[in-house]
Amino acid sequence: MAEVSQDLTSLRVGFIGGGNMASAIGAGLIRRGVLKADNVWVSGRTTRTLGFWSDLGAHATLKNGEVVENTDVIFLAMKPQMLDDALAGIAKTITKCPPSKLYVSVLVGVTLEVLQTKLERIVQQPRVIRSMPNTPMMVGEGITVYCSKGTTANDEILVNALFSHVGISESIPETLMNAVGGLSGSGPAYAYLITEALSDGAVRMGVPRPMATKFAAQVLVGAGKMILETGRHPGQLKDEVCSPAGTTIRGIHALEQGGIRGSLMNAIEAAVTRSDELSSVPKLVEFVKRYFDMMSSSLILRKVCCSCCSHALRYENANFINLSRKFSSKSTVGCIGFIGGGNIARAIGNGILKSKLVEPPSIYVAEPYEPMQKPWLDLGTKVTNENGKVVENCDIIFLSVKTTALNAAATGIKNTLSVPVRDKLFISVLAGIPLSVLKKVILPVVPEARIIRSTLNMPLLIGEGCAVFSGDSSVTEEDIASVKTIMSGLGMCNFIPELQLNAASGLVGCGPAYMYIMIEALADGAVKMGVPRDLAIKFAAQTMYGSAKMVLETGKHPGELKDQVCSPGGTSIRGLHAMEKSGVRAALMDAIEEAVKRSEEITNK
Ligand SMILES: NC(=O)C1=CN([C@@H]2O[C@H](COP(=O)(O)OP(=O)(O)OC[C@H]3O[C@@H](n4cnc5c(N)ncnc54)[C@H](OP(=O)(O)O)[C@@H]3O)[C@@H](O)[C@H]2O)C=CC1
Ligand SMILES: O=C(O)[C@@H]1CCC=N1
C-alpha cells in the first residue's frame, strides 16, 4: 500500500492536457505541498488552460514534448478522443529521445492494451498505469482506482502515494475499471445534481438560496461520512432518521414514488455503457472524426467570443466560503441533560463527549426504556427514569422525546422533581413543535425556562451534522453562545427565524435519510455493473462526501462543478441524462415538500 508520508517534493510530474482533471490532481497536490509547483510541467493544445498553471507557479507550454523531457511521471489528461493527437504532439516537439518514463492515463474507457500500443509509437516498452480519478481531489476527497501493465512495484507505490494524498486510492482489476468509473468518476456530477435539486426543494419551501445550498451540501457531507466512518449499512442508517409517522418517511415515500433508486442505477449503467463504447477502438475512431468536425466549427465560435470561453478552473480565485463551522466563541457549559435517550440524543451526546466538552458523569439522561439506557451507561453517563432529576442537575436540557410524548415528558418532570426549579435552558429537537406550544407545556413546570427549538441531523455523531436553531426574545446571548459551544465539535450550526424552521428541517433533519437511499442505489447500480458490494458502498459514500465538500469549500455553484465532470460525449453526461429522464430533480423537490408538509401538520395539530 501507499506510503502517504513518502516525500514527493523532488518528483517531477507532467500533465499532457491541463484541464479539469489535471487541475484537480495537480493543483490538489501542489496546494497540499505534496508536489513543488516548480517541478510540475503542463502542456495544452491551446493556451486556454495554461494561464491557470503559470499563476500556480508551474511550467506551462504548448509543446507536449517539453513535458515529457522535463518530468518523470507523465499524466495523460486530455479527452480520450485527443490521445492520438497528443502523442503525435509529443513525437513532433521532442528534442531528445525520452528515457524510461512512467505514464499515467486518466482517460475514461481507454484500455491498457490500447495505451501501450499507442505509447510504443514514442517510447519502447512503456510503463503505463490506467487510472480513473475524480474531481473532488481538489479538496482532498477524491477516489482513484487504477490498474497497470509493464510497470514496476515501485511505480504502483508511487502513483498510489500521489493519489492517496488527495483521497482514497485503490488498485483494481482492469475488468472493473469502467464499472467503477461509472460510479466514482462520473458520480460527482450526480452528487452535484442532487445538491442542486435539494437546494431547489428547500428554496421552493421558503429557505433562502445560500442557506439551502449550504445545508444541502452539508447533508451530503454528513451522510457520506456517516457511512464511511461507522461502516454501517446505508439502509440501517436511513431507518434511524425515519421516525414513525414522522416527516422523513413522507419524504422517502415521495422519493420512492419518483423512482429514485431505479434512476440512480440507470445513471451508473448509462455511464458504464458509454465507457464500454469508448473502450471499443472502431467506435473511438468514429468519435474522433465527429469530435474534430465539431471542434473545427467551435474554434470559429471561440475566436468570436474568446474572452468568455477562456475560463479554466481558477480555484484560487474562487469565492471560497468561510464556513466558520467550528465556533470559537467558547462559553462554559455545566451539566447537560437529555429527556429522551434515543437516536438523536445519542448523536448529540456522543458528539459532545467526542469533543471533550464535558466528562461523561456531567451528562444526565432520563430514559425509561432499558435497551435504550444501555449505550448511555456504556458511555459512563448518569442514567435515570426520572425526568425531574435531569432538570434539577442540569442547566441545559435537551428535550429529545418523540413529538407525541411532549406532554408526558413535562408531566414526568413535574412528578419527579424533589425541589422546585426555575430558569433553565431547554433545547427541543421535536420536529414540527412550535415555540408557542413548547412554552405552554414547559413553563408551568419550570417557570422562567428559556426555550430553543431546533432541527438537527444524525451526522452530528461524527462531527459532520447540520443544525438549525430558533428562539424567542427570552433566549440570551449567553444561551446562544452555549449552544454554539455545544455544537462546536458536531458540525454546522445556524440560528434562523422560526418561520423558516419547518422548511429547513425538510432538508436538514430528513436529508440524511434521502442520502442513504441514494448511496445505496448508487452502490446497487455499481454492483449491477459488476463492482463488489463493499467497494461500491465505500465509493458511493466517498463520492457523495467529496462532491459535497467541493460545493462547501470552493463556493462554486453545483451546476458549474457538475459541468467540470461532464466531458462532451463522455460517460457522465450519459448518466445524467438517465437521471433527468426519470425526473430525479422533481423527486427530490417532492421529498422536501412532503416532509415540510408533515412538519406543518405536526405544528398545527
Ligand atoms: N472531468 C472529470 O471529472 C474526469 C475526467 N476524466 C478524464 O480526464 C480527461 C480530461 O478531462 P477534462 O480534464 O475534464 O477535460 P478538459 O477539456 O477540461 O481538459 C482537457 C485538456 O487537454 C488538452 N488537450 C487537448 N488536446 C491536446 C493535445 N493534443 N495535446 C495536449 N493537450 C491537449 C486541452 O487543451 P485545450 O483546452 O487547449 O484544447 C485541455 O487542457 C478525459 O480523458 C476524461 O475522460 C477522468 C475522470 C474524471
Ligand atoms: O464524463 C466523462 O466522460 C468523464 C469521465 C468520468 C468523469 N468525467
XYZ file of C-alpha atoms and ligand atoms in Angstrom:
661
model
C 0.000 0.000 0.000
C 0.969 3.615 -0.414
C 3.348 5.293 1.942
C 1.480 8.535 2.124
C 4.239 10.080 4.166
C 6.730 9.467 1.326
C 8.452 12.762 0.372
C 7.462 13.532 -3.208
C 8.612 17.128 -3.324
C 11.505 16.354 -5.656
C 9.300 14.315 -8.043
C 8.896 15.950 -11.453
C 5.348 15.492 -12.695
C 3.902 16.347 -16.100
C 0.386 16.742 -17.458
C -0.357 16.489 -21.150
C -3.642 18.377 -21.064
C -4.185 20.945 -18.325
C -7.994 20.990 -17.975
C -10.447 19.997 -15.248
C -8.942 16.655 -14.266
C -5.314 17.767 -14.437
C -6.214 20.779 -12.279
C -7.940 18.602 -9.681
C -4.912 16.280 -9.419
C -2.054 18.736 -9.941
C -3.410 21.754 -8.100
C -4.700 19.479 -5.310
C -1.194 18.052 -4.831
C 0.586 21.398 -5.134
C -1.760 23.081 -2.659
C -1.163 20.310 -0.158
C 2.593 20.782 -0.502
C 2.986 17.236 -1.870
C 4.458 18.490 -5.161
C 6.517 21.627 -5.750
C 4.910 23.852 -8.394
C 8.341 24.358 -9.941
C 8.549 20.580 -10.567
C 5.258 20.457 -12.469
C 5.060 20.812 -16.260
C 1.804 21.147 -18.163
C 1.003 21.327 -21.862
C -2.182 22.198 -23.709
C -3.367 22.172 -27.293
C -4.110 25.889 -26.966
C -3.339 28.461 -24.278
C -6.883 28.094 -22.821
C -5.829 26.384 -19.605
C -2.181 27.404 -19.412
C -2.587 30.695 -17.531
C -4.005 28.778 -14.567
C -0.820 26.724 -14.333
C 1.553 29.676 -14.759
C -0.330 31.521 -12.000
C 0.193 28.458 -9.797
C 3.962 28.627 -10.434
C 4.108 25.547 -12.697
C 5.727 25.428 -16.173
C 3.120 25.799 -18.921
C 3.866 25.077 -22.563
C 2.227 24.354 -25.889
C 4.862 21.669 -26.562
C 3.909 18.218 -25.264
C 7.497 17.068 -25.841
C 8.784 19.583 -23.315
C 6.624 17.982 -20.637
C 7.985 14.521 -21.447
C 11.566 15.739 -21.459
C 11.365 17.508 -18.118
C 9.396 15.091 -15.950
C 9.470 11.519 -14.594
C 5.749 10.798 -14.248
C 3.517 11.963 -17.081
C -0.240 12.157 -16.758
C -2.165 11.763 -19.995
C -5.040 14.133 -19.190
C -6.639 15.035 -22.478
C -10.012 13.737 -23.725
C -9.789 10.120 -24.894
C -10.504 11.192 -28.440
C -7.438 13.514 -28.380
C -4.934 10.804 -27.403
C -3.556 10.232 -30.914
C -3.212 13.936 -31.484
C -1.434 14.424 -28.133
C 1.012 11.579 -28.783
C 1.730 12.989 -32.228
C 2.385 16.289 -30.445
C 4.943 14.609 -28.197
C 6.717 12.996 -31.130
C 6.750 16.283 -33.029
C 8.050 18.525 -30.245
C 10.527 16.249 -28.523
C 14.144 17.321 -28.938
C 15.904 14.350 -27.352
C 14.962 10.700 -27.001
C 12.914 10.239 -23.791
C 14.391 7.751 -21.344
C 12.112 5.393 -19.470
C 9.173 7.319 -18.031
C 6.021 6.343 -16.194
C 2.786 7.272 -17.993
C -0.464 7.574 -16.030
C -3.625 7.800 -18.094
C -6.843 9.292 -16.704
C -8.683 8.695 -19.978
C -12.056 7.103 -19.451
C -12.575 3.853 -21.342
C -9.105 3.623 -22.916
C -7.643 0.189 -22.114
C -4.096 -0.630 -21.058
C -3.629 -2.528 -24.303
C -4.602 0.484 -26.410
C -2.483 2.800 -24.252
C 0.554 0.570 -24.523
C 0.221 0.087 -28.268
C -0.118 3.810 -28.841
C 2.671 4.799 -26.451
C 5.010 2.419 -28.275
C 4.913 4.962 -31.094
C 7.007 7.285 -28.954
C 8.811 5.035 -26.439
C 9.930 1.419 -26.212
C 8.217 -0.827 -23.649
C 6.266 1.959 -21.980
C 5.356 1.632 -18.319
C 1.730 2.639 -18.111
C -0.905 2.916 -15.415
C -4.564 3.314 -16.313
C -6.399 5.306 -13.663
C -9.852 6.716 -13.039
C -9.707 9.648 -10.627
C -12.430 12.170 -9.819
C -12.549 15.945 -9.357
C -13.144 16.143 -5.540
C -9.396 15.560 -5.328
C -9.214 19.314 -5.476
C -10.442 19.337 -1.849
C -8.547 16.183 -0.860
C -11.594 13.888 -1.030
C -11.242 12.131 -4.361
C -11.382 8.489 -5.358
C -8.859 6.918 -7.718
C -8.850 3.364 -8.977
C -6.027 2.120 -11.167
C -4.536 -0.902 -12.897
C -1.216 -1.270 -14.660
C 0.847 -3.025 -17.319
C 4.620 -3.276 -17.677
C 5.173 -1.272 -14.514
C 7.392 -1.984 -11.519
C 6.159 -2.413 -7.938
C 7.690 0.994 -7.188
C 5.645 2.616 -9.949
C 2.407 1.454 -8.326
C 3.577 2.531 -4.881
C 4.472 5.950 -6.218
C 1.173 6.506 -8.031
C -0.795 5.198 -5.080
C 1.109 7.584 -2.814
C 0.342 10.528 -5.100
C -3.375 9.764 -5.307
C -3.651 8.873 -1.609
C -2.669 12.427 -0.720
C -5.871 13.679 -2.330
C -8.356 10.960 -1.368
C -8.917 7.197 -1.480
C -6.744 5.237 -3.925
C -7.079 1.533 -4.802
C -5.689 -0.917 -7.312
C -8.454 -2.924 -9.038
C -8.561 -5.417 -11.924
C -8.895 -3.737 -15.311
C -12.178 -5.562 -15.922
C -13.763 -3.370 -13.212
C -12.393 -0.027 -14.428
C -15.414 1.020 -16.497
C -17.903 -0.147 -13.869
C -16.194 1.701 -11.022
C -15.687 4.757 -13.231
C -19.456 4.956 -13.840
C -19.812 5.369 -10.076
C -16.738 7.282 -8.894
C -15.557 9.172 -11.991
C -18.994 10.378 -13.059
C -20.532 10.238 -9.576
C -19.641 13.798 -8.550
C -21.864 15.034 -11.377
C -24.777 13.048 -9.912
C -23.987 14.387 -6.441
C -23.958 17.997 -7.686
C -27.276 17.487 -9.426
C -28.684 16.040 -6.199
C -27.318 19.034 -4.214
C -28.862 21.474 -6.634
C -32.216 19.679 -6.572
C -32.289 19.531 -2.750
C -31.469 23.215 -2.648
C -34.260 23.907 -5.160
C -36.688 21.912 -2.999
C -35.786 23.919 0.104
C -35.965 27.226 -1.794
C -39.393 26.184 -3.035
C -40.475 25.836 0.597
C -39.077 29.246 1.571
C -35.449 28.708 2.601
C -33.087 31.408 1.209
C -30.839 30.065 -1.580
C -27.364 30.420 0.019
C -28.595 28.695 3.163
C -30.378 25.994 1.124
C -27.272 25.134 -0.935
C -25.002 25.180 2.119
C -27.338 22.884 4.090
C -27.851 20.564 1.111
C -24.099 20.146 0.685
C -23.573 19.598 4.405
C -26.287 16.900 4.368
C -24.321 15.078 1.636
C -21.038 15.526 3.543
C -22.562 14.222 6.755
C -24.356 11.234 5.243
C -21.354 10.153 3.168
C -19.058 10.391 6.160
C -21.523 8.515 8.400
C -21.325 5.518 6.074
C -17.549 5.717 5.714
C -16.875 6.154 9.426
C -19.479 3.881 11.008
C -19.198 1.125 8.395
C -22.933 0.530 8.875
C -25.400 -0.281 6.123
C -26.999 2.786 4.497
C -30.439 1.195 4.985
C -29.875 0.889 8.719
C -28.723 4.492 8.984
C -31.758 5.578 6.968
C -34.082 3.780 9.392
C -32.595 5.772 12.269
C -33.651 9.030 10.634
C -37.222 7.933 9.885
C -39.488 8.462 12.916
C -42.787 6.550 12.777
C -45.379 8.776 11.047
C -42.714 11.481 11.002
C -41.572 13.899 8.340
C -38.707 11.910 6.810
C -40.706 8.829 5.912
C -43.045 11.139 3.979
C -40.040 12.441 2.056
C -38.748 8.928 1.451
C -42.129 7.899 0.095
C -42.030 10.802 -2.368
C -38.521 9.762 -3.458
C -39.566 6.156 -3.967
C -42.628 7.242 -5.939
C -40.260 9.228 -8.150
C -38.299 6.019 -8.785
C -35.101 7.451 -7.305
C -33.344 4.130 -6.848
C -34.025 2.923 -10.391
C -32.984 6.270 -11.738
C -29.602 6.299 -9.956
C -28.951 2.732 -11.054
C -29.837 3.766 -14.612
C -27.324 6.625 -14.340
C -24.493 4.261 -13.490
C -25.472 1.790 -16.190
C -25.650 4.559 -18.793
C -22.197 5.920 -17.845
C -20.636 2.457 -17.879
C -22.201 1.668 -21.253
C -20.601 4.834 -22.584
C -17.206 3.821 -21.107
C -17.538 0.445 -22.806
C -18.287 2.203 -26.081
C -15.225 4.423 -25.654
C -13.162 1.280 -24.980
C -14.053 -0.078 -28.392
C -11.417 1.118 -30.847
C -13.547 1.378 -34.039
C -16.143 3.455 -32.192
C -13.380 5.639 -30.770
C -12.039 6.315 -34.241
C -15.510 7.255 -35.451
C -15.925 9.500 -32.417
C -12.600 11.242 -33.021
C -13.717 12.113 -36.512
C -17.020 13.560 -35.283
C -15.191 15.364 -32.480
C -12.740 17.018 -34.844
C -15.606 18.086 -37.113
C -17.280 19.697 -34.124
C -14.054 21.222 -32.827
C -13.308 22.957 -36.103
C -16.698 24.676 -36.034
C -16.400 25.533 -32.334
C -12.967 27.061 -32.934
C -14.639 29.638 -35.143
C -17.030 30.369 -32.294
C -14.131 30.592 -29.886
C -12.486 33.296 -31.965
C -15.654 35.356 -31.794
C -16.142 35.079 -28.033
C -12.782 34.009 -26.703
C -12.947 36.033 -23.502
C -15.971 34.130 -22.245
C -14.645 30.757 -23.431
C -11.289 31.139 -21.801
C -12.235 30.239 -18.265
C -10.333 27.300 -16.867
C -10.722 26.136 -13.291
C -9.484 29.016 -11.191
C -9.797 27.646 -7.744
C -7.517 30.107 -6.041
C -9.683 32.956 -7.332
C -12.903 31.152 -6.496
C -15.121 32.667 -3.907
C -14.240 30.287 -1.081
C -16.942 30.180 1.543
C -15.652 30.874 5.001
C -17.797 28.349 6.719
C -16.789 29.256 10.285
C -18.086 25.797 11.052
C -16.202 25.297 14.238
C -17.205 28.066 16.563
C -14.539 29.712 18.635
C -16.957 31.561 20.934
C -16.305 29.419 23.982
C -18.790 29.592 26.767
C -18.605 27.283 29.746
C -21.330 24.694 29.976
C -22.136 22.828 33.152
C -24.028 19.562 33.222
C -26.026 18.734 30.108
C -29.269 16.766 30.270
C -31.372 14.753 27.878
C -35.023 13.915 28.403
C -35.338 11.002 25.993
C -32.232 8.971 25.172
C -32.968 7.837 21.592
C -31.052 8.148 18.334
C -30.745 11.907 18.016
C -29.948 12.371 21.729
C -27.210 9.778 21.412
C -25.834 11.540 18.337
C -25.603 14.804 20.298
C -24.298 13.126 23.465
C -21.633 11.183 21.588
C -20.586 14.320 19.738
C -20.299 16.298 22.989
C -18.171 13.570 24.555
C -16.016 13.231 21.464
C -15.271 16.954 21.524
C -14.421 16.589 25.255
C -16.684 19.477 26.186
C -17.762 17.690 29.387
C -16.906 14.370 31.037
C -19.481 11.508 30.883
C -20.666 11.951 34.512
C -21.704 15.524 33.628
C -24.317 14.174 31.237
C -27.704 13.162 32.711
C -30.160 11.109 30.679
C -33.786 10.346 31.514
C -34.784 7.273 29.541
C -37.352 4.727 30.732
C -36.701 2.034 28.104
C -33.946 -0.295 29.316
C -32.401 -1.271 25.934
C -32.060 2.464 25.178
C -30.350 3.053 28.531
C -27.520 0.602 27.837
C -25.484 2.668 25.337
C -25.617 5.649 27.725
C -24.491 3.505 30.646
C -21.681 2.134 28.495
C -20.555 5.712 27.849
C -20.388 6.366 31.596
C -23.183 8.955 31.693
C -25.759 9.161 34.502
C -28.998 7.421 33.535
C -32.333 7.689 35.344
C -36.051 7.017 34.896
C -36.863 10.366 36.485
C -37.099 13.404 34.226
C -37.054 15.679 37.277
C -33.606 14.503 38.290
C -32.199 15.611 34.938
C -33.801 19.048 35.227
C -32.580 19.506 38.798
C -28.968 18.676 37.922
C -28.546 20.406 34.573
C -28.796 23.969 33.315
C -29.109 22.959 29.692
C -31.616 20.224 28.887
C -32.296 18.679 25.504
C -35.923 17.661 25.024
C -35.417 14.638 22.821
C -38.554 12.534 23.248
C -40.853 11.614 20.330
C -43.091 14.501 19.263
C -46.134 12.652 20.618
C -44.536 12.341 24.065
C -44.065 16.059 24.847
C -46.881 16.318 27.372
C -45.871 13.061 29.035
C -42.279 14.341 29.301
C -43.433 17.532 31.033
C -45.671 15.567 33.415
C -42.693 13.304 34.073
C -40.611 16.347 35.081
C -43.362 17.677 37.345
C -43.943 14.342 39.103
C -40.285 13.595 39.817
C -38.858 16.970 40.878
C -37.721 16.804 44.504
C -37.331 20.598 44.726
C -38.909 23.391 42.668
C -36.671 24.556 39.790
C -36.758 27.598 37.500
C -34.699 29.454 34.921
C -33.302 26.565 32.797
C -32.421 26.426 29.105
C -34.395 23.791 27.170
C -33.425 22.839 23.633
C -36.201 20.966 21.851
C -35.359 18.675 18.935
C -39.024 17.753 18.400
C -39.830 18.082 14.693
C -42.644 20.481 13.963
C -43.477 21.514 17.569
C -43.505 25.335 17.653
C -42.033 27.516 20.399
C -45.539 28.622 21.437
C -46.564 25.013 22.213
C -43.240 24.205 23.882
C -43.660 27.210 26.179
C -47.231 26.312 27.036
C -46.113 22.851 28.124
C -42.764 23.645 29.826
C -43.302 26.999 31.586
C -45.954 25.735 34.063
C -43.477 23.055 35.178
C -40.240 25.091 35.019
C -41.040 28.814 35.406
C -38.779 31.268 33.525
C -37.432 28.468 31.319
C -35.825 29.761 28.094
C -36.673 27.569 25.153
C -34.857 26.964 21.892
C -36.402 24.959 19.078
C -34.041 23.085 16.780
C -33.661 20.723 13.900
C -30.543 18.598 13.930
C -29.364 15.668 11.916
C -27.705 12.371 12.660
C -24.247 13.045 11.164
C -23.701 15.067 14.358
C -22.487 11.734 15.582
C -19.316 12.068 13.541
C -18.882 15.840 13.708
C -20.497 16.481 10.307
C -24.008 17.378 11.355
C -26.136 20.276 10.333
C -28.233 22.034 12.966
C -30.607 24.968 12.885
C -31.962 26.745 15.961
C -34.639 29.331 16.760
C -35.513 31.039 19.998
C -37.635 33.999 21.080
C -36.545 37.121 22.969
C -36.230 35.252 26.282
C -33.159 33.455 24.905
C -29.981 35.335 25.879
C -26.707 35.934 24.044
C -25.109 33.630 26.588
C -27.617 30.859 25.715
C -26.710 31.230 22.042
C -23.006 31.079 22.923
C -23.652 27.915 24.977
C -25.474 26.272 22.068
C -22.614 27.188 19.751
C -20.105 25.763 22.205
C -22.056 22.509 22.477
C -22.263 22.343 18.684
C -18.613 23.250 18.169
C -17.475 19.684 17.605
C -20.679 18.483 15.987
C -20.827 20.245 12.644
C -22.536 23.251 11.109
C -24.727 25.387 13.384
C -27.076 28.215 12.384
C -29.695 30.378 14.092
C -32.649 31.183 11.817
C -36.125 32.698 12.275
C -38.728 30.193 13.480
C -40.766 30.839 10.345
C -38.071 29.081 8.268
C -37.558 26.166 10.610
C -40.062 23.679 9.157
C -38.777 24.371 5.663
C -35.151 23.934 6.733
C -35.954 20.752 8.626
C -37.389 19.149 5.467
C -33.828 19.365 4.159
C -31.586 19.227 7.216
C -33.358 16.777 9.507
C -34.665 14.398 6.873
C -31.903 14.854 4.290
C -29.507 12.178 5.554
C -32.195 9.532 5.004
C -32.561 10.669 1.388
C -28.781 10.469 1.000
C -28.580 6.968 2.454
C -31.073 5.558 -0.021
C -29.258 7.331 -2.825
C -25.892 5.961 -1.703
C -27.489 2.527 -1.525
C -28.953 2.980 -5.003
C -25.636 4.209 -6.462
C -23.953 1.184 -4.928
C -26.693 -1.090 -6.343
C -26.049 0.414 -9.774
C -22.330 -0.297 -9.495
C -22.989 -3.817 -8.187
C -25.297 -4.358 -11.171
C -22.357 -3.458 -13.419
C -20.007 -5.851 -11.590
C -18.378 -3.880 -8.757
C -18.105 -5.828 -5.454
C -20.596 -4.600 -2.849
C -18.105 -3.343 -0.237
C -16.185 -1.271 -2.782
C -19.441 0.009 -4.289
C -20.777 1.314 -0.956
C -17.442 2.843 0.011
C -17.028 4.593 -3.340
C -20.638 5.804 -3.417
C -20.303 7.327 0.076
C -16.906 8.884 -0.686
C -18.201 10.315 -3.972
C -21.110 11.972 -2.191
C -18.877 13.234 0.617
C -16.135 14.547 -1.669
C -18.524 16.267 -4.077
C -20.403 17.958 -1.250
C -17.133 19.162 0.228
C -16.301 20.645 -3.182
C -19.523 22.672 -3.031
C -18.790 23.852 0.528
C -15.091 24.590 0.081
C -14.995 26.144 -3.383
C -18.203 28.155 -3.029
C -18.920 27.358 -6.676
C -22.408 26.641 -7.961
C -23.161 22.898 -8.042
C -24.127 23.286 -11.706
C -20.696 24.701 -12.549
C -18.956 21.865 -10.706
C -21.204 19.359 -12.462
C -20.169 20.774 -15.857
C -16.495 20.174 -14.986
C -17.216 16.457 -14.638
C -19.242 16.054 -17.827
C -16.952 15.607 -20.807
C -18.590 16.293 -24.168
C -19.880 12.975 -25.490
C -18.491 11.338 -22.346
C -19.771 8.978 -19.696
C -21.097 11.367 -17.046
C -23.471 13.192 -19.345
C -24.961 9.820 -20.296
C -25.532 9.065 -16.641
C -27.069 12.463 -16.006
C -29.391 12.076 -18.946
C -30.678 8.831 -17.445
C -31.269 10.604 -14.116
C -33.039 13.560 -15.698
C -35.268 11.269 -17.790
C -36.554 9.689 -14.608
C -37.228 13.061 -13.022
C -34.732 12.894 -10.172
C -34.831 16.632 -9.519
C -38.614 16.649 -9.183
C -38.471 13.611 -6.884
C -36.002 15.376 -4.564
C -38.058 18.554 -4.522
C -41.184 16.476 -3.799
C -39.368 14.771 -0.927
C -38.612 18.100 0.739
C -42.137 19.385 0.147
C -43.734 16.262 1.625
C -41.504 16.369 4.711
C -42.220 20.065 5.260
C -45.967 19.461 4.892
C -45.733 16.784 7.544
C -43.818 19.202 9.843
C -46.566 21.758 9.329
C -49.259 19.190 10.098
C -47.490 18.445 13.371
C -47.040 22.178 14.091
C -50.727 22.901 13.516
C -52.108 19.914 15.406
N -13.611 15.782 -15.581
C -13.699 14.703 -14.831
O -14.437 14.701 -13.826
C -12.932 13.467 -15.172
C -12.239 13.352 -16.351
N -11.530 12.202 -16.636
C -10.762 12.097 -17.877
O -9.839 13.173 -17.876
C -9.542 13.554 -19.211
C -9.625 15.060 -19.309
O -10.936 15.513 -18.997
P -11.155 17.008 -18.514
O -9.989 17.451 -17.757
O -12.479 17.083 -17.914
O -11.168 17.763 -19.942
P -10.733 19.279 -20.275
O -11.328 19.578 -21.591
O -11.029 20.166 -19.136
O -9.141 19.164 -20.419
C -8.522 18.544 -21.490
C -7.179 19.213 -21.720
O -6.496 18.505 -22.731
C -5.888 19.457 -23.585
N -5.588 18.866 -24.896
C -6.438 18.521 -25.882
N -5.744 18.022 -26.922
C -4.424 18.076 -26.593
C -3.233 17.752 -27.246
N -3.221 17.257 -28.483
N -2.073 17.944 -26.602
C -2.038 18.463 -25.358
N -3.158 18.794 -24.677
C -4.317 18.606 -25.292
C -6.903 20.560 -23.641
O -6.323 21.728 -24.144
P -7.244 22.827 -24.888
O -8.220 23.299 -23.868
O -6.261 23.849 -25.281
O -7.915 22.118 -26.046
C -7.286 20.651 -22.184
O -6.349 21.416 -21.488
C -10.534 12.829 -20.090
O -9.865 11.793 -20.731
C -11.566 12.265 -19.151
O -12.057 11.028 -19.604
C -11.479 11.162 -15.746
C -12.141 11.218 -14.571
C -12.963 12.346 -14.190
O -17.795 12.391 -18.351
C -16.736 11.844 -18.631
O -16.615 11.139 -19.652
C -15.531 11.957 -17.710
C -15.063 10.607 -17.277
C -15.555 10.444 -15.868
C -15.937 11.782 -15.494
N -15.873 12.612 -16.498
